[in-house]
Amino acid sequence: MKNNKKRGYFTAAVLVCLIAFTSCKVTSQEPAKKDIVISKDLKWSDKMALTLMKRHPEAYMIDDSKAPKWDYVHGLVLHSIEELYKVNPDPRYPVYVKGYVDALVQNDGTIKTYELDKYNIDMVVSGRLLFNIYDKTKEEKYLKAMQLLRKQIAEQPRTKSGGFWHKNIYPNQMWLDGLYMGEPFYAQYTATFEEGKSLDDVAKQFEQIQLHATDPKTGLLYHGWDESKAMPWADKETGNSPNFWSRALGWYAMALVDALDYFPKDHPKQKELVKYLNDVSASLAKFQDKSGLWYQVTDKVGKKGNYLEASGSSMFAYAFAKGANKGYLPAKYKKLANKAFDGLTTKLMKVDADGGITLTQACQVAGLGGTPYRDGSYDYYVNEKKKDNDPKATGPFILAALELNR
């Protein structure tokens, strides 16, 4: 009799785990991650998600991390898997996402490895994972973690004109990357918990980077802007960095389409953000290669050392497709997105022996300043390391596949 009770308890516990999306250890009846089967008939979004789950059995292992850390790349990839779950409710997906969050969010709402006083805007974006989990579980620790990240935004150092510094160690600087790292979370938080009272401030971040970092000739935006013009990489007149980096522009375009989710159509700033999206999209379309892809240094098409790059191309495919699907962009951008996706899957994709997929030609990392010093030159961008299945490419690839239903 005792044994029957135990068995009943075990089965119930498994059910509770799956229903509540907990990372409960009693789910040992689930097949091990190494037994994930990746069928050739799956959609690209599922193929990529399952490839990552097979290669990285725990979500914190994404990007080859050895221990759990609160990081933007995990936020990006796991957000794409959350979006995938809405289309294909495979129960493995939310369990994988929640496993990452629960490895880091403590019972008091503090977040392991996160340091508020660094005011690193990169650390805000993973907070997007908390909304859905809090909504499902109503556990206060997730709300407190969101409030902690909201506190960072409230205290984030700003330029004189009101734009968020990228990090405490990069004073007076706005980078395009930072718009994606901060604004979608900020917009969702203020729309969810504050009746949208800070949406004007969200829009202000885009206004500032648009005003200062846009090149009047190409319409593209430079990777970084230094209000003080003190950095050696900064132009002495404009404060801008010297080159256009496709991934930075990709972060910016994705930030616009994702932040716009939380702007009501009648909000005074909504049309302004839609205009920014149209402007940058029109500029980017001019530099799309015949392969459908974009080069690492966006405007230096075919220049020696430049290469067709996976992360920027995936980000543009996603932003164009979502922009067209939402009615922000003309329908032709959906065609351009499909062309980009064809380029990704035919030119840069390898199929592995186990059915998993590998997206090649992704720049691993690039930045400005710091130690060792990064000068933002053409040679700097084209010589940064590449990494197969880099999360800055795989997350946007999943999102693009979903928007294109591919």
PDB file of C-alpha atoms in Angstrom, residues 42 86 152 206 241 254 261 272 289 337 377:
ATOM      1  CA  LEU A  42      10.756  20.176 -38.121  1.00  0.00           C
ATOM      2  CA  LYS A  86       3.538  30.223 -28.022  1.00  0.00           C
ATOM      3  CA  GLN A 152      18.628  49.877 -12.147  1.00  0.00           C
ATOM      4  CA  PHE A 206      15.466  56.047 -29.256  1.00  0.00           C
ATOM      5  CA  SER A 241      32.355  55.876 -33.596  1.00  0.00           C
ATOM      6  CA  MET A 254      14.976  44.577 -32.919  1.00  0.00           C
ATOM      7  CA  ASP A 261       4.641  45.936 -28.682  1.00  0.00           C
ATOM      8  CA  GLU A 272       7.729  58.471 -34.177  1.00  0.00           C
ATOM      9  CA  ASP A 289      23.716  41.616 -50.628  1.00  0.00           C
ATOM     10  CA  ALA A 337      13.212  39.054 -44.764  1.00  0.00           C
ATOM     11  CA  SER A 377      38.097  50.713 -37.082  1.00  0.00           C
TER      12      SER A 377
END
